[in-house]
Short mmCIF file of C-alpha atoms and ligand atoms in Angstrom, two decimals:
data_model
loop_
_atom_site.label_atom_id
_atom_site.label_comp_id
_atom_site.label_asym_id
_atom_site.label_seq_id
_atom_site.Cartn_x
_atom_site.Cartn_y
_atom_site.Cartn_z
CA UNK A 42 23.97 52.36 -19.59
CA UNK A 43 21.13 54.48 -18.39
CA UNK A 44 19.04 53.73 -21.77
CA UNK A 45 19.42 49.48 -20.54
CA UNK A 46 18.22 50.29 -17.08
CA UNK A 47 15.79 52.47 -18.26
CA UNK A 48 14.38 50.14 -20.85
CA UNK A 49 15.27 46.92 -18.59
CA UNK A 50 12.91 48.54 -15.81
CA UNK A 51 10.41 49.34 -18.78
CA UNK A 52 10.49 46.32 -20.16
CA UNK A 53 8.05 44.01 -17.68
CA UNK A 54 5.53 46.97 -17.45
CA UNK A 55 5.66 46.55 -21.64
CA UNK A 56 5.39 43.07 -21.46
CA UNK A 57 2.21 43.63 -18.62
CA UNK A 58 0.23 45.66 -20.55
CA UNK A 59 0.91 43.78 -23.55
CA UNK A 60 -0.90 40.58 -21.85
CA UNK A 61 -3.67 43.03 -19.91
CA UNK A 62 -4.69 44.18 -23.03
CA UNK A 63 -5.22 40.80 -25.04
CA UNK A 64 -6.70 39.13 -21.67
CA UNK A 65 -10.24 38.75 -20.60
CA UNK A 66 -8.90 38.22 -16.94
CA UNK A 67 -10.22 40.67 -15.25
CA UNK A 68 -9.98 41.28 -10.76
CA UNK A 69 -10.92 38.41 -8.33
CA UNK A 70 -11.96 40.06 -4.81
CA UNK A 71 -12.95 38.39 -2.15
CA UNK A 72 -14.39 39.32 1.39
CA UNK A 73 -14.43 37.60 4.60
CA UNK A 74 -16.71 37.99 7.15
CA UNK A 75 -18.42 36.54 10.44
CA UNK A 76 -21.57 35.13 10.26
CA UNK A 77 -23.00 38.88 10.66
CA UNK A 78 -20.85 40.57 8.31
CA UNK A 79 -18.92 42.41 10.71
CA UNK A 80 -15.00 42.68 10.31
CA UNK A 81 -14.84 42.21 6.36
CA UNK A 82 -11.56 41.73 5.57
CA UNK A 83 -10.95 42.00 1.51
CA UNK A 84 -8.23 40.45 -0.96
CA UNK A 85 -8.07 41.10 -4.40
CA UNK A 86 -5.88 40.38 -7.41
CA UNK A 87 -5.83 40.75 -11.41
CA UNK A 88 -3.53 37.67 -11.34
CA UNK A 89 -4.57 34.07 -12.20
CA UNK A 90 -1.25 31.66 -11.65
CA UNK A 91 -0.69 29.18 -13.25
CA UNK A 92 -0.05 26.52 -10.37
CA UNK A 93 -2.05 26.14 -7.16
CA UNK A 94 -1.49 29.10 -4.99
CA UNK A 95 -2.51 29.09 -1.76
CA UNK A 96 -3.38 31.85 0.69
CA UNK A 97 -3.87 31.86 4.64
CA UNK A 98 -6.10 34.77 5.94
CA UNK A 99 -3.71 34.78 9.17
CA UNK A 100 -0.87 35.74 6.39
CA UNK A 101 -1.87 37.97 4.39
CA UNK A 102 -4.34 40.11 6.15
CA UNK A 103 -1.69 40.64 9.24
CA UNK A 104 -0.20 43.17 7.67
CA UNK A 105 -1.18 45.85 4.75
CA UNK A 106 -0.90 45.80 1.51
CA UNK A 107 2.19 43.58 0.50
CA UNK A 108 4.53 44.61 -2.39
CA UNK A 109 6.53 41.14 -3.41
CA UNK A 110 2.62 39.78 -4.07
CA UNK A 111 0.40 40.69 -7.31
CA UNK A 112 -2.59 41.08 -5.04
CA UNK A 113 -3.97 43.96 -2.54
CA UNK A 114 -5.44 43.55 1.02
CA UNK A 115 -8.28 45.78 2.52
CA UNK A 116 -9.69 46.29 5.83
CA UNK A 117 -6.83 44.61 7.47
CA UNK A 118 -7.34 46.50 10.66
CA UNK A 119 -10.73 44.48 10.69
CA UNK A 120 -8.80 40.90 10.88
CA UNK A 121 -9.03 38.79 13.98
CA UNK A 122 -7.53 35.36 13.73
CA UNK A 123 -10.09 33.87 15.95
CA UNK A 124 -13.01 35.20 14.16
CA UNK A 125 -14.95 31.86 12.19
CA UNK A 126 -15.14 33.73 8.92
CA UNK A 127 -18.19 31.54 7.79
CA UNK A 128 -19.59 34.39 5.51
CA UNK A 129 -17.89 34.97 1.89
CA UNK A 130 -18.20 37.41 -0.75
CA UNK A 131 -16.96 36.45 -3.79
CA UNK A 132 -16.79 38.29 -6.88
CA UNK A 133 -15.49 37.46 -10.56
CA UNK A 134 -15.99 38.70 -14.01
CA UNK A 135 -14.40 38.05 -17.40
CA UNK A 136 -13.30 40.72 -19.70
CA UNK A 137 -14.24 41.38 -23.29
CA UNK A 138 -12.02 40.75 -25.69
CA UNK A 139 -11.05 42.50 -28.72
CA UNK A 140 -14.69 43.75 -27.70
CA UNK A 141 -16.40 40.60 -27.67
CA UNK A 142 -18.44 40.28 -24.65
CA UNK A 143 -19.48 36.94 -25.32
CA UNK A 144 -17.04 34.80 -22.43
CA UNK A 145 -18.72 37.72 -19.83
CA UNK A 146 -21.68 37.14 -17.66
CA UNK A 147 -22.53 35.82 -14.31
CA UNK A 148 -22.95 32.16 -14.43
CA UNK A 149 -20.61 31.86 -17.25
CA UNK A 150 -17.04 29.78 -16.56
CA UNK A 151 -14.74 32.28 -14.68
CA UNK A 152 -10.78 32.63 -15.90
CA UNK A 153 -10.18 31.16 -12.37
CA UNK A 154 -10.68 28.43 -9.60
CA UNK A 155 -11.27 29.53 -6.35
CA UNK A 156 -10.89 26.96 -3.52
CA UNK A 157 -12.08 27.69 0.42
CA UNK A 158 -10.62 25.79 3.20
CA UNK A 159 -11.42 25.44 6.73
CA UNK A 160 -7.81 24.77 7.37
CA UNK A 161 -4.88 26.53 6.79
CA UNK A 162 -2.35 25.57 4.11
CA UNK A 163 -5.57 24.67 1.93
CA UNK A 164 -6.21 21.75 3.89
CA UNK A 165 -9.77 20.10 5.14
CA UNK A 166 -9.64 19.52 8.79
CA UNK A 167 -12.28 18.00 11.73
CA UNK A 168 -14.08 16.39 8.74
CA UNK A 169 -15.23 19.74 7.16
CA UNK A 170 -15.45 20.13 3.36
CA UNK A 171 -13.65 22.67 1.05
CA UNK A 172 -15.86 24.63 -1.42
CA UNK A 173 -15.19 25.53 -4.90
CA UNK A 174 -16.11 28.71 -7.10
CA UNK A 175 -15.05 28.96 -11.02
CA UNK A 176 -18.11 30.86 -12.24
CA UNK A 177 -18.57 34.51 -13.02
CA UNK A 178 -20.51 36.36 -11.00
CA UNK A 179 -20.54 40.50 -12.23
CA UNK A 180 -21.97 41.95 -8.91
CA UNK A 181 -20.29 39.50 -6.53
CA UNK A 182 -22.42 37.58 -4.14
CA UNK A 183 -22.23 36.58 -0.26
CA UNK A 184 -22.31 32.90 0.76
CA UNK A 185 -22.44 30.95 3.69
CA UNK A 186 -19.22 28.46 3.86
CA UNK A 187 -20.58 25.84 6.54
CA UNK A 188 -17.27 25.05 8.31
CA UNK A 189 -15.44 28.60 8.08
CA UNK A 190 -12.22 29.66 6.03
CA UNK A 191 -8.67 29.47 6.91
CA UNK A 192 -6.91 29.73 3.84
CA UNK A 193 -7.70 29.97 0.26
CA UNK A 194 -6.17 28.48 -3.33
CA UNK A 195 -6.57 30.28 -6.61
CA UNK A 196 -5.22 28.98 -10.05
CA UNK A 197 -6.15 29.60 -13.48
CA UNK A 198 -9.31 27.85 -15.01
CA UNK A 199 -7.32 26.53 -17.33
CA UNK A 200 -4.74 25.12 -15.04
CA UNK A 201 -7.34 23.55 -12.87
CA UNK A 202 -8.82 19.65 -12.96
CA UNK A 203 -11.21 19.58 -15.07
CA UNK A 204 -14.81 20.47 -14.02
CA UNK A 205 -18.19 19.65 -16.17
CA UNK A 206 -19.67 22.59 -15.04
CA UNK A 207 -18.17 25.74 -13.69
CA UNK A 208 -18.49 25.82 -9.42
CA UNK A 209 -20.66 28.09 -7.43
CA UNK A 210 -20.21 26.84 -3.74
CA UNK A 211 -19.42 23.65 -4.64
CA UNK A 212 -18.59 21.11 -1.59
CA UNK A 213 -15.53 18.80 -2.39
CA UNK A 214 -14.19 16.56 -0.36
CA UNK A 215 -15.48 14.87 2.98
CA UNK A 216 -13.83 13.56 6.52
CA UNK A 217 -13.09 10.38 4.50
CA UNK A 218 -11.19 12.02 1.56
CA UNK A 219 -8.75 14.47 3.52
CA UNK A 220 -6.65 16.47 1.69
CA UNK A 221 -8.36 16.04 -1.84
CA UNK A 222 -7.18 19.46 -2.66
CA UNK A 223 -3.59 18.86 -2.95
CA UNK A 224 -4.35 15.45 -4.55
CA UNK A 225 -6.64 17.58 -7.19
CA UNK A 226 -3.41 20.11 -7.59
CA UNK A 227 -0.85 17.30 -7.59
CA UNK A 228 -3.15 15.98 -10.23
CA UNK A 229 -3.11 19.16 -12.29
CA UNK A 230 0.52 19.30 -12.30
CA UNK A 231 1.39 15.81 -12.99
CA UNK A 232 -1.24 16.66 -16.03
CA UNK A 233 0.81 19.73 -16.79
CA UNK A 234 3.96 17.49 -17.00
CA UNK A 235 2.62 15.21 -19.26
CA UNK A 236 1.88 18.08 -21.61
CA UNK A 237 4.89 19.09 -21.33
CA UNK A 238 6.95 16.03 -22.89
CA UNK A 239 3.83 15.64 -25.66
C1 NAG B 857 -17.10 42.83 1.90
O1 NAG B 857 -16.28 43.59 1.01
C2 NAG B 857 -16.69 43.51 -0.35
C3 NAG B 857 -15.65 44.21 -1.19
O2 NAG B 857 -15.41 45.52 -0.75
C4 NAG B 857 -18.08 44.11 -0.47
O3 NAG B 857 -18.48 44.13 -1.81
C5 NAG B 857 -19.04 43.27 0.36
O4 NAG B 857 -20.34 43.80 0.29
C6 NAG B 857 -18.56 43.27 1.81
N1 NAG B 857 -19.38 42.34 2.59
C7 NAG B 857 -19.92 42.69 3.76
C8 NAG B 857 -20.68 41.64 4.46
O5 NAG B 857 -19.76 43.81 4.24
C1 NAG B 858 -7.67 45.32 -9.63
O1 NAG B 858 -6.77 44.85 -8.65
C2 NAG B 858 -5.57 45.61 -8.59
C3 NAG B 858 -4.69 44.92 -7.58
O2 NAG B 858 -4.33 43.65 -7.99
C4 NAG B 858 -5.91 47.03 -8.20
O3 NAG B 858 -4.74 47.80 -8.17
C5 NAG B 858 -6.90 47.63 -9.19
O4 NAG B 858 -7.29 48.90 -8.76
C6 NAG B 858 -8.11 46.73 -9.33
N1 NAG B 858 -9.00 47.23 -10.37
C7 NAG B 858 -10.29 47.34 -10.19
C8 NAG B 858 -11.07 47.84 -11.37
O5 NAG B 858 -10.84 47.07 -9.14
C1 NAG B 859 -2.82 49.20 7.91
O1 NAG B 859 -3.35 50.45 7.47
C2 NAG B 859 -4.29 51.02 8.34
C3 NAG B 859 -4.83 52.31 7.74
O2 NAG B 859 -4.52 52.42 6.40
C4 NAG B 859 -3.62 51.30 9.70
O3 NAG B 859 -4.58 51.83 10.58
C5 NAG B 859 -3.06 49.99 10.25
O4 NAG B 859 -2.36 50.24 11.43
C6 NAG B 859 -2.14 49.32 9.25
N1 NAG B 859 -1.76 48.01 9.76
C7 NAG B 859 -0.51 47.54 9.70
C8 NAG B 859 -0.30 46.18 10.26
O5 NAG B 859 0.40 48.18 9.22
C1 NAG B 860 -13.22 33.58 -19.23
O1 NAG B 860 -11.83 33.79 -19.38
C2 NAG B 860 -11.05 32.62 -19.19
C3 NAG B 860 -9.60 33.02 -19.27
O2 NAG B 860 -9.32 33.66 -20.46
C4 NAG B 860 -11.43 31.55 -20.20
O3 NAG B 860 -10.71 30.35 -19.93
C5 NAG B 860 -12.93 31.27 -20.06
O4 NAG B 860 -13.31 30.34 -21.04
C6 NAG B 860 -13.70 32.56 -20.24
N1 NAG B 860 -15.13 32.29 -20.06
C7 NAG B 860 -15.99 32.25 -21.09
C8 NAG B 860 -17.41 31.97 -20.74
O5 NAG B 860 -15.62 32.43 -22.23
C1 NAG B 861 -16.85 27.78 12.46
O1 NAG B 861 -18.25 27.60 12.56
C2 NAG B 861 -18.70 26.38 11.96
C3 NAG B 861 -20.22 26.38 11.97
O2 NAG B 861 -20.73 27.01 13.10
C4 NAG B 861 -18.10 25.20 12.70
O3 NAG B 861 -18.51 24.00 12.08
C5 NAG B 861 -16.58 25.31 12.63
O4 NAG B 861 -15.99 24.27 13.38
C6 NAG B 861 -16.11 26.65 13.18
N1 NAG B 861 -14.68 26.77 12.93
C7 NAG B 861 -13.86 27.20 13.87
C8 NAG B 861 -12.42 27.28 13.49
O5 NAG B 861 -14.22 27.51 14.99
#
């Protein structure tokens, strides 16, 4: 009895390491800021789902650190829900694997998509665009995100519609096109469906 809870409460920590190891995933962090970098808020997670997930700052940076999430919050004492948070730092690297470094360096296609919204629930809103990230970047960089950020998607690059070239601030969408971010995801699943029954 105590060996099967033992090795039942082992057993996902087995299974964890066992992925971590043959990965190249490596953390996604992100900061938010205001326009002069005051109040950066971080997020960070060594997760990349396989469906859209989507984040609102207003969630998880109102309280500290959650535990029924894969991801960790910093600075949360810093949040303001009526701060613009125009400024973002994003960083993302690859992993080697099996010690090739090849897949790692900035520039280089990320193991994620990143998606900022000026709305919450991932949503466009007052005609301003969403922006897109999916390349590596080692050091992490700081850009300006025109409209602000509300909320936040991530999903695995491999998950995501497909992109010719990996996305460094990318604007998507436009006033007349609201809501192409679910449409992209709804997209990516029906995709993911049709795989499926192939
Ligand atoms: C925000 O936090 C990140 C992660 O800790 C850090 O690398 C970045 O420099 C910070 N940005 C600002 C504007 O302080
Ligand atoms: C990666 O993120 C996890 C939280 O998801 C954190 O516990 C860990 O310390 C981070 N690792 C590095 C190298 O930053
Ligand atoms: C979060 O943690 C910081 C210090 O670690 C603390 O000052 C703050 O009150 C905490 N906030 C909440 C909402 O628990
Ligand atoms: C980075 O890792 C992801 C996930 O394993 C992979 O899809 C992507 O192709 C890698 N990037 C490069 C440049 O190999
Ligand atoms: C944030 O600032 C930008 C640019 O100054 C503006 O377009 C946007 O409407 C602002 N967002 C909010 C929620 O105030």
């Amino acid at each position: 009895m105590y060996f099967t809870q033992a090795f039942l409460t082992l057993l996902p920590l087995l299974l964890a390491s066992q992925v971590e190891a043959q990965s190249s995933i490596q953390n996604l962090t992100l900061g938010f800021s205001a326009n002069d970098g005051k109040g950066n808020v971080t997020f960070s997670t060594s997760e990349a789902p396989s469906s859209v997930t989507c984040f609102n700052l207003a969630e998880i940076f109102a309280s500290n650190a959650s535990t029924e999430h894969s991801y960790v919050v910093d600075n949360t004492q810093n949040f303001n829900p009526q701060t613009n948070y125009t400024s973002l730092f994003y960083q993302q690297l690859n992993g080697s694997i099996n010690g090739d470094t090849s897949g790692v360096g900035t520039g280089k296609d990320a193991a994620r998509s990143v998606e900022v919204f000026p709305g919450e629930d991932c949503r466009e809103t007052d005609g301003l665009s969403w922006y897109g990230f999916s390349c590596q970047n080692a050091d992490g960089e700081t850009y300006t995100v025109p409209g602000g950020v509300k909320s936040f998607s991530i999903v695995s690059k491999a998950e995501s519609a497909n992109q010719g070239h990996c996305w460094i601030l990318a604007k998507q969408g436009a006033a007349s096109t609201s809501f192409k971010g679910c449409f992209a995801a709804v997209i990516t699943a029906a995709f993911s469906g049709l795989l499926l029954i192939m």
